[in-house]
CSV table of C-alpha atoms in Angstrom, one decimal:
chain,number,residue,atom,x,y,z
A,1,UNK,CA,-6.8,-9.7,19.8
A,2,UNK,CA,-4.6,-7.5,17.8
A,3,UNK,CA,-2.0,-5.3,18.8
A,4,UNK,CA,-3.4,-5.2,22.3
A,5,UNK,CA,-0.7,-2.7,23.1
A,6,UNK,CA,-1.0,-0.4,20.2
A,7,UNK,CA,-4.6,-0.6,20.9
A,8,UNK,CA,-4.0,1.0,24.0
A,9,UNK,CA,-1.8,3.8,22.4
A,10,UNK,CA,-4.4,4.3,20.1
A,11,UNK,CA,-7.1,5.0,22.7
A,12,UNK,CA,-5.0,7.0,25.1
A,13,UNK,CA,-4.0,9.2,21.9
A,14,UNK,CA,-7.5,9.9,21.0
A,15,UNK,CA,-8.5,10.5,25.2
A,16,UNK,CA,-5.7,13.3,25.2
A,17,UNK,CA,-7.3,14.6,22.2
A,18,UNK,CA,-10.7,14.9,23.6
A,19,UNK,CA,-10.0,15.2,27.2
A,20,UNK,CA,-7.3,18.0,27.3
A,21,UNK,CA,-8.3,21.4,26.7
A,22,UNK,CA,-6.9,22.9,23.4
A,23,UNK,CA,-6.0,19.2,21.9
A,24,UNK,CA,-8.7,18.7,19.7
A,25,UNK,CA,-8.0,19.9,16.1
A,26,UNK,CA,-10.5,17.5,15.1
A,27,UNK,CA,-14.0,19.8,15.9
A,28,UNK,CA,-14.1,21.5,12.7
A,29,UNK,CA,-13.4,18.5,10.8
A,30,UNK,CA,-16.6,17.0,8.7
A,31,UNK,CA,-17.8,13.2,9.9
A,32,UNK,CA,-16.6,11.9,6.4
A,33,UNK,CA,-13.0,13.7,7.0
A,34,UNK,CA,-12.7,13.1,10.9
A,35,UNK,CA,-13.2,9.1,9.9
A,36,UNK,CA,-10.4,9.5,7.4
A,37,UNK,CA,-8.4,10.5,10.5
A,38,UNK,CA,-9.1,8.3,12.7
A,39,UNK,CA,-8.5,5.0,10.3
A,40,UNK,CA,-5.3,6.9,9.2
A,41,UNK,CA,-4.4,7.6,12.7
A,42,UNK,CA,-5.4,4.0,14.2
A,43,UNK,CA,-3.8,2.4,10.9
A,44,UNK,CA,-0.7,4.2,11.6
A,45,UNK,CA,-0.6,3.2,15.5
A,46,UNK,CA,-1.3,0.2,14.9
A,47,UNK,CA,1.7,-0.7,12.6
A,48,UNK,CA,4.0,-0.1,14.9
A,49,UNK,CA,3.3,-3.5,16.1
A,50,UNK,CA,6.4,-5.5,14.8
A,51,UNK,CA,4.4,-8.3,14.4
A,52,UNK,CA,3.0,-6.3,11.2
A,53,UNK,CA,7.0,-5.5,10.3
A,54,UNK,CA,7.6,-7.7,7.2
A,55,UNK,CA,4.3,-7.3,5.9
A,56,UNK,CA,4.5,-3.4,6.0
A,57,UNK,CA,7.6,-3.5,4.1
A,58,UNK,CA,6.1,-5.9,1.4
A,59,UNK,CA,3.2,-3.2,1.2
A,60,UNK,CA,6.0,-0.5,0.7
A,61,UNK,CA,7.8,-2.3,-2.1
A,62,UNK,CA,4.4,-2.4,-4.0
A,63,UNK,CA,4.1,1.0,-3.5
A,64,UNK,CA,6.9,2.4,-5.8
A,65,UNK,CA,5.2,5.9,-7.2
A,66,UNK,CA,2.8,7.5,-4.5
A,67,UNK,CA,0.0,9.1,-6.5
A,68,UNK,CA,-1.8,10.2,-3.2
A,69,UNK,CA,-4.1,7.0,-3.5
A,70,UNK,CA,-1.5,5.3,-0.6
A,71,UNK,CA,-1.8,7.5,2.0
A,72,UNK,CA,-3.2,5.1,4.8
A,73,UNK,CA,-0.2,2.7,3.9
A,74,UNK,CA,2.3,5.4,4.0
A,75,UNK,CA,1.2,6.7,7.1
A,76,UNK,CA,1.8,3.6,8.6
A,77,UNK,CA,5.7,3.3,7.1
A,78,UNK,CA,6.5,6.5,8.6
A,79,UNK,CA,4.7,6.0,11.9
A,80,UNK,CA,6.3,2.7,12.0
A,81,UNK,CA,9.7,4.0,11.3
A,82,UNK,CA,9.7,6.3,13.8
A,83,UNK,CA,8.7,3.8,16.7
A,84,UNK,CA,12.3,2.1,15.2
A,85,UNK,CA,13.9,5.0,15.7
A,86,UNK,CA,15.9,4.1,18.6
A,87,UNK,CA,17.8,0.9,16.5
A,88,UNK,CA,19.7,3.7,14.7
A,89,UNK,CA,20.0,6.2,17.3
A,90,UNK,CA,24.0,6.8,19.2
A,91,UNK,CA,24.4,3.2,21.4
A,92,UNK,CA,23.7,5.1,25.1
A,93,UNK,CA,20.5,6.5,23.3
A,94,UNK,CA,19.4,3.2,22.0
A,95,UNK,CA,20.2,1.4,25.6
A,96,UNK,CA,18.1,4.1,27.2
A,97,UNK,CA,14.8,3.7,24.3
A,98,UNK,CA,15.4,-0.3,25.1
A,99,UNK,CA,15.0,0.0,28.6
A,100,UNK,CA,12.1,2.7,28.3
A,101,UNK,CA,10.2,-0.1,25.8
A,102,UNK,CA,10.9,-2.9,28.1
A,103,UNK,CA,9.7,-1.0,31.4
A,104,UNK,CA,6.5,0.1,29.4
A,105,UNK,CA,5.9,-3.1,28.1
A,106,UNK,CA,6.0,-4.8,32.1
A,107,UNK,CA,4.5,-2.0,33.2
A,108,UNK,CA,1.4,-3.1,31.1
């Protein structure tokens, strides 16, 4: 399987979406757009696998002039910078984001 855990985020993302009153921005959306989304959206969850790391930042070199035609690729940079987040964040933040991970991960 891939990403068995982003999997997960993936689909618990998109059941808050549609389950929670209010959360889905998606209704007015045409079926050619909302699949746009959703590839976008699962891309970019998905790359926050670290597994995916090195490649993602091979695809990034590549991509040295965005033109608009990237935009699945550079979704899944920023999403997967953010999950990194905590590497650069004050040292009693980054213990705490560690711990949170690691809890989440045994929890699963």
């Amino acid at each position: 399987d891939r990403a068995v855990l982003e999997n997960a985020h993936a689909a618990a993302a998109f059941q808050l979406m549609f389950t929670v009153k209010g959360n889905d921005f998606t209704k007015s959306m045409l079926p050619a757009d909302f699949g746009t989304f959703r590839k976008t959206m699962v891309e970019a969850i998905l790359a926050t696998d670290m597994k995916a790391h090195f490649d993602l930042v091979a695809e990034m070199q590549k991509v040295m002039e965005p033109d608009g035609s990237h935009g699945v690729a550079m979704a899944r940079a920023v999403v997967h910078a953010g999950d990194l987040h905590f590497a650069v964040a004050p040292e009693d933040r980054m213990h705490e984001w560690a711990r949170l991970a690691a809890s989440e991960l045994m929890a699963q």
